[in-house]
Short mmCIF file of C-alpha atoms and ligand atoms in Angstrom, two decimals:
data_model
loop_
_atom_site.label_atom_id
_atom_site.label_comp_id
_atom_site.label_asym_id
_atom_site.label_seq_id
_atom_site.Cartn_x
_atom_site.Cartn_y
_atom_site.Cartn_z
CA UNK Q 1 0.00 0.00 0.00
CA UNK Q 2 1.30 3.49 -0.91
CA UNK Q 3 0.76 6.14 1.77
CA UNK Q 4 1.00 9.84 1.05
CA UNK Q 5 3.12 10.92 4.05
CA UNK Q 6 5.09 9.50 6.92
CA UNK Q 7 2.57 10.20 9.69
CA UNK Q 8 -0.15 8.53 7.61
CA UNK Q 9 2.02 5.52 6.99
CA UNK Q 10 2.82 5.10 10.71
CA UNK Q 11 -0.83 5.42 11.63
CA UNK Q 12 -2.30 3.34 8.81
CA UNK Q 13 0.18 0.47 9.24
CA UNK Q 14 -0.72 0.34 12.92
CA UNK Q 15 -4.46 0.50 12.08
CA UNK Q 16 -4.17 -2.33 9.58
CA UNK Q 17 -2.74 -4.59 12.27
CA UNK Q 18 -4.71 -3.42 15.31
CA UNK Q 19 -8.19 -2.33 14.20
CA UNK Q 20 -11.23 -3.93 15.78
CA UNK Q 21 -13.50 -5.87 13.48
CA UNK Q 22 -16.67 -3.76 13.73
CA UNK Q 23 -19.74 -4.43 11.58
CA UNK Q 24 -19.85 -0.94 10.01
CA UNK Q 25 -16.24 -1.33 8.88
CA UNK Q 26 -17.26 -3.97 6.33
CA UNK Q 27 -19.33 -1.62 4.20
CA UNK Q 28 -18.95 1.44 1.99
CA UNK Q 29 -22.71 2.07 2.00
CA UNK Q 30 -22.98 5.75 3.04
CA UNK Q 31 -26.37 5.20 4.70
CA UNK Q 32 -25.05 2.40 6.93
CA UNK Q 33 -21.91 4.39 7.80
CA UNK Q 34 -24.15 7.34 8.66
CA UNK Q 35 -26.32 5.17 10.93
CA UNK Q 36 -23.22 3.88 12.75
CA UNK Q 37 -21.81 7.39 13.20
CA UNK Q 38 -25.08 8.65 14.67
CA UNK Q 39 -25.37 5.67 17.02
CA UNK Q 40 -21.75 6.05 18.16
CA UNK Q 41 -22.24 9.64 19.32
CA UNK Q 42 -21.77 9.61 23.12
CA UNK Q 43 -22.27 5.84 23.17
CA UNK Q 44 -19.80 2.97 23.66
CA UNK Q 45 -18.94 0.75 20.72
CA UNK Q 46 -20.04 -2.45 22.51
CA UNK Q 47 -23.44 -0.94 23.27
CA UNK Q 48 -23.91 0.15 19.66
CA UNK Q 49 -23.04 -3.17 17.93
CA UNK Q 50 -26.33 -5.05 18.61
CA UNK Q 51 -28.43 -1.93 17.89
CA UNK Q 52 -26.60 -1.34 14.61
CA UNK Q 53 -27.12 -4.94 13.50
CA UNK Q 54 -30.84 -4.87 14.34
CA UNK Q 55 -31.25 -1.49 12.65
CA UNK Q 56 -29.62 -2.31 9.31
CA UNK Q 57 -31.48 -5.60 9.20
CA UNK Q 58 -34.86 -3.88 9.84
CA UNK Q 59 -34.10 -0.79 7.69
CA UNK Q 60 -31.41 -1.75 5.16
CA UNK Q 61 -31.94 1.31 2.92
CA UNK Q 62 -32.79 4.99 3.13
CA UNK Q 63 -36.19 4.27 1.55
CA UNK Q 64 -37.07 1.52 4.03
CA UNK Q 65 -36.34 3.88 6.94
CA UNK Q 66 -38.20 6.81 5.40
CA UNK Q 67 -41.33 4.67 4.96
CA UNK Q 68 -41.44 3.61 8.63
CA UNK Q 69 -43.42 5.37 11.37
CA UNK Q 70 -41.57 7.06 14.23
CA UNK Q 71 -43.05 4.77 16.94
CA UNK Q 72 -41.46 1.72 15.26
CA UNK Q 73 -38.02 3.29 14.95
CA UNK Q 74 -38.12 4.55 18.54
CA UNK Q 75 -38.96 1.03 19.68
CA UNK Q 76 -35.84 -0.27 17.91
CA UNK Q 77 -33.73 2.54 19.38
CA UNK Q 78 -35.19 2.00 22.88
CA UNK Q 79 -32.39 1.83 25.48
CA UNK Q 80 -29.74 3.49 23.30
CA UNK Q 81 -30.63 6.94 24.67
CA UNK Q 82 -30.39 10.42 23.13
CA UNK Q 83 -33.59 9.74 21.19
CA UNK Q 84 -33.35 12.96 19.18
CA UNK Q 85 -30.56 11.27 17.22
CA UNK Q 86 -33.06 8.69 16.00
CA UNK Q 87 -35.83 11.20 15.27
CA UNK Q 88 -33.42 13.50 13.39
CA UNK Q 89 -32.09 10.59 11.34
CA UNK Q 90 -35.68 9.78 10.40
CA UNK Q 91 -36.40 13.39 9.41
CA UNK Q 92 -33.16 13.56 7.39
CA UNK Q 93 -33.82 10.39 5.35
CA UNK Q 94 -37.30 11.68 4.49
CA UNK Q 95 -35.72 14.87 3.15
CA UNK Q 96 -33.20 12.80 1.16
CA UNK Q 97 -36.02 10.74 -0.37
CA UNK Q 98 -38.09 13.77 -1.34
CA UNK Q 99 -35.27 16.15 -2.40
CA UNK Q 100 -32.29 14.04 -3.45
CA UNK Q 101 -33.72 10.92 -5.10
CA UNK Q 102 -32.93 8.67 -2.09
CA UNK Q 103 -29.15 9.18 -2.36
CA UNK Q 104 -26.95 11.35 -0.18
CA UNK Q 105 -26.38 14.81 -1.73
CA UNK Q 106 -23.15 15.05 -3.75
CA UNK Q 107 -21.87 17.95 -1.66
CA UNK Q 108 -21.05 17.21 2.02
CA UNK Q 109 -21.85 20.85 2.86
CA UNK Q 110 -25.44 20.18 1.80
CA UNK Q 111 -25.55 16.93 3.78
CA UNK Q 112 -24.31 18.90 6.82
CA UNK Q 113 -27.50 20.99 6.81
CA UNK Q 114 -29.81 17.99 7.35
CA UNK Q 115 -31.32 17.42 10.82
CA UNK Q 116 -28.83 15.84 13.24
CA UNK Q 117 -25.90 16.02 10.80
CA UNK Q 118 -23.03 18.32 11.65
CA UNK Q 119 -19.47 18.84 10.55
CA UNK Q 120 -18.21 15.70 12.28
CA UNK Q 121 -20.83 13.33 10.80
CA UNK Q 122 -20.47 14.78 7.29
CA UNK Q 123 -16.66 14.40 7.41
CA UNK Q 124 -16.87 10.83 8.73
CA UNK Q 125 -19.48 9.65 6.20
CA UNK Q 126 -17.98 11.34 3.13
CA UNK Q 127 -14.38 10.40 3.90
CA UNK Q 128 -15.23 6.74 4.55
CA UNK Q 129 -17.88 6.22 1.85
CA UNK Q 130 -16.64 8.58 -0.89
CA UNK Q 131 -12.94 9.14 -0.01
CA UNK Q 132 -13.44 12.92 0.44
CA UNK Q 133 -10.40 14.45 2.12
CA UNK Q 134 -12.21 15.78 5.19
CA UNK Q 135 -10.57 15.27 8.59
CA UNK Q 136 -12.86 14.26 11.48
CA UNK Q 137 -12.59 15.90 14.86
CA UNK Q 138 -14.41 13.95 17.56
CA UNK Q 139 -13.54 13.81 21.28
CA UNK Q 140 -10.96 11.06 20.77
CA UNK Q 141 -9.17 12.85 17.94
CA UNK Q 142 -9.13 16.10 19.94
CA UNK Q 143 -7.43 14.30 22.82
CA UNK Q 144 -4.81 12.60 20.61
CA UNK Q 145 -3.94 15.85 18.80
CA UNK Q 146 -3.93 17.88 22.02
CA UNK Q 147 -1.27 15.52 23.35
CA UNK Q 148 0.77 15.41 20.16
CA UNK Q 149 0.79 19.22 19.96
CA UNK Q 150 0.88 19.79 23.76
CA UNK Q 151 -2.36 21.74 23.78
CA UNK Q 152 -3.97 22.54 27.14
CA UNK Q 153 -7.25 24.13 26.12
CA UNK Q 154 -9.51 23.57 23.14
CA UNK Q 155 -9.83 27.21 22.05
CA UNK Q 156 -10.88 28.28 18.56
CA UNK Q 157 -7.23 29.03 17.75
CA UNK Q 158 -6.16 25.57 18.89
CA UNK Q 159 -9.02 23.92 17.01
CA UNK Q 160 -7.69 25.53 13.82
CA UNK Q 161 -4.15 24.37 14.64
CA UNK Q 162 -5.42 20.80 15.07
CA UNK Q 163 -7.49 20.93 11.88
CA UNK Q 164 -4.63 22.25 9.80
CA UNK Q 165 -2.32 19.54 11.17
CA UNK Q 166 -4.92 16.86 10.33
CA UNK Q 167 -5.37 18.30 6.83
CA UNK Q 168 -1.62 18.11 6.24
CA UNK Q 169 -1.52 14.49 7.44
CA UNK Q 170 -4.73 13.07 5.99
CA UNK Q 171 -3.90 10.32 3.53
CA UNK Q 172 -4.94 11.33 0.01
CA UNK Q 173 -5.54 7.70 -1.01
CA UNK Q 174 -7.23 6.53 2.21
CA UNK Q 175 -8.85 9.50 3.99
CA UNK Q 176 -11.57 7.27 5.47
CA UNK Q 177 -9.07 4.81 6.94
CA UNK Q 178 -6.91 7.70 8.17
CA UNK Q 179 -9.89 9.18 10.06
CA UNK Q 180 -10.94 5.83 11.46
CA UNK Q 181 -7.36 5.11 12.52
CA UNK Q 182 -7.14 8.42 14.40
CA UNK Q 183 -10.43 7.70 16.20
CA UNK Q 184 -9.33 4.11 16.91
CA UNK Q 185 -6.05 5.36 18.38
CA UNK Q 186 -7.99 7.66 20.73
CA UNK Q 187 -10.42 4.99 21.86
CA UNK Q 188 -7.99 2.09 22.31
CA UNK Q 189 -4.49 3.53 22.99
CA UNK Q 190 -4.48 7.25 23.81
CA UNK Q 191 -6.95 6.77 26.67
CA UNK Q 192 -8.04 9.72 28.82
CA UNK Q 193 -6.36 8.73 32.12
CA UNK Q 194 -3.80 6.12 31.11
CA UNK Q 195 -2.48 6.58 27.57
CA UNK Q 196 -0.65 3.44 26.47
CA UNK Q 197 2.22 5.32 24.80
CA UNK Q 198 4.38 2.20 24.52
CA UNK Q 199 1.92 0.84 21.91
CA UNK Q 200 1.40 4.15 20.09
CA UNK Q 201 2.52 4.49 16.46
CA UNK Q 202 2.83 8.29 16.85
CA UNK Q 203 5.00 8.51 19.95
CA UNK Q 204 8.00 9.68 17.88
CA UNK Q 205 6.15 12.92 17.05
CA UNK Q 206 4.20 13.35 20.32
CA UNK Q 207 5.25 16.36 22.39
CA UNK Q 208 3.03 15.25 25.28
CA UNK Q 209 4.88 11.94 25.40
CA UNK Q 210 8.19 13.85 25.54
CA UNK Q 211 7.06 15.61 28.74
CA UNK Q 212 6.56 12.28 30.53
CA UNK Q 213 3.04 13.36 31.57
CA UNK Q 214 0.94 13.08 28.39
CA UNK Q 215 -2.24 12.50 30.42
CA UNK Q 216 -2.10 16.17 31.54
CA UNK Q 217 -3.13 17.26 28.01
CA UNK Q 218 -5.67 18.66 27.46
CA UNK Q 219 -6.78 20.10 30.81
CA UNK Q 220 -10.08 18.61 31.99
CA UNK Q 221 -13.27 20.65 31.58
CA UNK Q 222 -14.97 21.78 34.77
CA UNK Q 223 -17.77 19.32 35.50
CA UNK Q 224 -21.17 20.85 36.21
CA UNK Q 225 -23.04 19.25 39.13
CA UNK Q 226 -25.69 16.81 37.82
CA UNK Q 227 -29.18 17.59 39.21
CA UNK Q 228 -31.34 14.88 40.77
CA UNK Q 229 -35.15 15.12 40.67
CA UNK Q 230 -37.90 13.56 42.77
CA UNK Q 231 -40.75 12.36 40.57
CA UNK Q 232 -44.14 10.89 41.43
CA UNK Q 233 -45.99 8.79 38.93
CA UNK Q 234 -49.19 6.74 38.80
CA UNK Q 235 -50.18 3.52 37.08
CA UNK Q 236 -53.76 4.58 36.46
CA UNK Q 237 -56.03 1.60 35.99
CA UNK Q 238 -59.32 1.43 34.14
CA UNK Q 239 -60.58 -2.15 34.31
CA UNK Q 240 -57.55 -4.20 33.13
CA UNK Q 241 -55.86 -1.40 31.23
CA UNK Q 242 -53.60 1.42 32.35
CA UNK Q 243 -52.85 4.85 30.99
CA UNK Q 244 -49.71 5.85 29.09
CA UNK Q 245 -48.92 9.26 27.61
CA UNK Q 246 -46.55 10.24 24.83
CA UNK Q 247 -43.89 12.84 25.63
CA UNK Q 248 -44.32 15.58 23.07
CA UNK Q 249 -42.70 19.01 23.10
CA UNK Q 250 -39.84 17.92 25.39
CA UNK Q 251 -36.17 18.16 24.50
CA UNK Q 252 -35.36 15.01 26.42
CA UNK Q 253 -36.86 11.56 25.63
CA UNK Q 254 -39.27 13.16 23.19
CA UNK Q 255 -41.95 10.91 21.58
CA UNK Q 256 -41.33 8.11 24.09
CA UNK Q 257 -44.23 6.88 26.21
CA UNK Q 258 -44.47 7.20 29.98
CA UNK Q 259 -46.84 7.08 32.95
CA UNK Q 260 -48.49 10.33 34.02
CA UNK Q 261 -46.85 12.19 36.89
CA UNK Q 262 -44.58 15.07 37.69
CA UNK Q 263 -41.67 16.47 39.67
CA UNK Q 264 -41.97 17.30 43.37
CA UNK Q 265 -39.79 19.22 45.82
CA UNK Q 266 -40.00 16.81 48.78
CA UNK Q 267 -41.34 13.32 49.48
CA UNK Q 268 -43.81 14.59 52.10
CA UNK Q 269 -47.36 13.29 51.68
CA UNK Q 270 -46.78 11.78 48.23
CA UNK Q 271 -50.38 10.55 47.74
CA UNK Q 272 -51.77 14.06 48.20
CA UNK Q 273 -49.09 15.53 45.92
CA UNK Q 274 -49.77 12.93 43.21
CA UNK Q 275 -53.53 13.62 43.37
CA UNK Q 276 -52.83 17.34 42.86
CA UNK Q 277 -50.44 16.71 39.94
CA UNK Q 278 -52.89 14.41 38.14
CA UNK Q 279 -55.76 16.85 38.60
CA UNK Q 280 -53.84 19.97 37.67
CA UNK Q 281 -51.78 18.59 34.78
CA UNK Q 282 -54.28 16.20 33.17
CA UNK Q 283 -57.65 16.95 34.82
CA UNK Q 284 -57.69 13.29 35.92
CA UNK Q 285 -59.79 12.21 38.90
CA UNK Q 286 -58.31 9.12 40.54
CA UNK Q 287 -58.19 7.30 43.84
CA UNK Q 288 -54.60 6.61 44.85
CA UNK Q 289 -54.02 3.10 46.14
CA UNK Q 290 -50.93 1.14 47.17
CA UNK Q 291 -47.34 2.19 46.52
CA UNK Q 292 -45.75 0.00 43.85
CA UNK Q 293 -42.17 0.99 44.60
CA UNK Q 294 -39.31 3.40 43.97
CA UNK Q 295 -36.64 3.33 41.30
CA UNK Q 296 -33.50 5.39 40.81
CA UNK Q 297 -32.16 6.08 37.37
CA UNK Q 298 -29.25 8.12 36.09
CA UNK Q 299 -29.62 9.74 32.67
CA UNK Q 300 -26.71 11.58 31.07
CA UNK Q 301 -27.65 15.06 32.33
CA UNK Q 302 -29.72 14.33 35.43
CA UNK Q 303 -30.86 11.61 37.78
CA UNK Q 304 -34.35 10.76 38.99
CA UNK Q 305 -35.85 9.11 42.00
CA UNK Q 306 -39.22 7.82 40.78
CA UNK Q 307 -41.95 6.74 43.21
CA UNK Q 308 -44.96 4.99 41.75
CA UNK Q 309 -48.48 4.26 43.01
CA UNK Q 310 -51.31 2.17 41.68
CA UNK Q 311 -54.32 4.42 41.04
CA UNK Q 312 -57.90 3.81 39.94
CA UNK Q 313 -59.53 6.27 37.58
CA UNK Q 314 -62.98 7.58 38.44
CA UNK Q 315 -65.72 6.72 35.93
CA UNK Q 316 -65.72 9.01 32.90
CA UNK Q 317 -62.45 10.75 33.74
CA UNK Q 318 -60.07 11.10 30.76
CA UNK Q 319 -56.77 12.96 30.53
CA UNK Q 320 -57.04 16.43 29.06
CA UNK Q 321 -53.90 17.97 27.64
CA UNK Q 322 -51.80 18.15 24.55
CA UNK Q 323 -50.18 14.74 24.89
CA UNK Q 324 -51.47 11.72 22.93
CA UNK Q 325 -52.55 8.93 25.29
CA UNK Q 326 -53.54 5.24 25.23
CA UNK Q 327 -55.11 2.76 27.61
CA UNK Q 328 -53.07 -0.41 27.23
CA UNK Q 329 -52.92 -3.88 28.77
CA UNK Q 330 -49.74 -5.05 30.49
CA UNK Q 331 -48.83 -7.47 27.67
CA UNK Q 332 -48.88 -4.53 25.19
CA UNK Q 333 -45.95 -2.74 26.87
CA UNK Q 334 -43.55 -4.11 24.26
CA UNK Q 335 -45.34 -2.32 21.44
CA UNK Q 336 -44.25 1.09 22.76
CA UNK Q 337 -40.88 2.70 23.45
CA UNK Q 338 -40.42 3.82 27.07
CA UNK Q 339 -37.53 5.55 28.91
CA UNK Q 340 -35.26 3.23 30.88
CA UNK Q 341 -36.64 4.33 34.26
CA UNK Q 342 -40.09 3.09 33.20
CA UNK Q 343 -38.65 -0.30 32.32
CA UNK Q 344 -37.40 -0.56 35.90
CA UNK Q 345 -40.99 0.06 37.02
CA UNK Q 346 -42.26 -2.69 34.71
CA UNK Q 347 -39.92 -5.11 36.49
CA UNK Q 348 -41.42 -4.10 39.84
CA UNK Q 349 -44.97 -4.38 38.43
CA UNK Q 350 -44.29 -7.96 37.36
CA UNK Q 351 -43.33 -8.83 40.94
CA UNK Q 352 -46.43 -7.16 42.46
S1 LIG B 1 2.36 8.92 22.47
FE1 LIG B 1 0.93 8.63 24.12
S2 LIG B 1 0.04 10.61 24.49
FE2 LIG B 1 1.03 10.71 22.51
S3 LIG B 1 -0.61 10.24 21.06
FE3 LIG B 1 0.43 8.34 21.54
S4 LIG B 1 -0.74 7.43 23.23
FE4 LIG B 1 -1.32 9.57 23.05
#
C-alpha cells in the first residue's frame, strides 16, 4: 500500500494490524456508515453493535427507513438513549427521499444541513464512503492531537491548529481509513487517564509523550453538578388497562411513552401531591391506592428518583392535555418505546 506521508504511513500500518472488526467497517454504503456514526455519538462501541445490526437488518436502505413510522423506529432505538438522534435521522432520510432521489447529496456541505448532521458526521461519512479528504474531529481525535501538539485548552485558535495539522496528514488515497485510525487510536491507545504510549505508532512525534506526563493534556473541563429530581408517577387503571402518555414538546426523551406524573420538591405526603399533579396537569380524577415501589435512574444530564403508586380512575375521567394517550394492557408494553426508568418500574410491576 502506498501512503501519502510519513505520519499517515505510521498510523495506517498500525491500524491495519490493530483495528477492531466492527460491523460498520465492512461496508462502503454511506447510509449504513451514517447510521453507525449517529449511534456512536456519546455511546460505547459495545453498546452500539447489537443496535446497529438490528437497525440495518430492519431498515437496510434509506427508503425503508423513510417509509417507517416514528413509533417503530423509537422502539428499535429503545435503550440506546439520546432519542433525538433517532428522530433526526428519520427526518433527514425523508428529506433525502423527497429532495435528493434517495441518495446522499453530492456535496457534504449540503448533507451537513440535514437534521442531526453536523461537521463531524459529514466528514466521517464522506471520507469513509466517498474518499473525500475531510478530517474528522471527535472527542478522541481532539485528545490525541492535544497531546501530540501539547495543547492545554480547546480554544478556537487551537481547534484551527489541530485541523490544519490533520489536513496536512490526511492520507490522500485513504482518507476514510486515516480518520478511522485516528479515532481508533484515541479509543484504544491514547486513553483519557492512562495513555498506552508504549503501543502508540505516533510517539515519535508526540510532544506530550516527551514531557513524561501526556495525560495532563488537554486540561479537563470543569464538570457541572448533575441535578437529581424527585418524581411521582401513577399507574392509572381502568378495568384491566392502564394509561400511558406520549412525551411531546420535550427536549429530552421526546416521543417516548411514559406514565403520568410530575416532579416534586420533597417526598412529604406523596399521595396528596400525586392527586394534585394528576388533577392539575391532566384533569384526571383518581383514587390513589398502594405504593408499587421506587426506582433510581441516572440519565446523562440528570438523575431521577421515581416513586410509583397504583391508582384507579374515576368513571368518565379522561386525561385532558396536549399529549397523545392510550389505555393499554400489560402485555402490550412491548409495542411502545419507554424511557429506561419506566422499564425498571415494569420489572417491579411484574413482581407485584
Ligand atoms: S504517544 Fe501517548 S500521548 Fe502521545 S498520542 Fe500516543 S498514546 Fe497519546
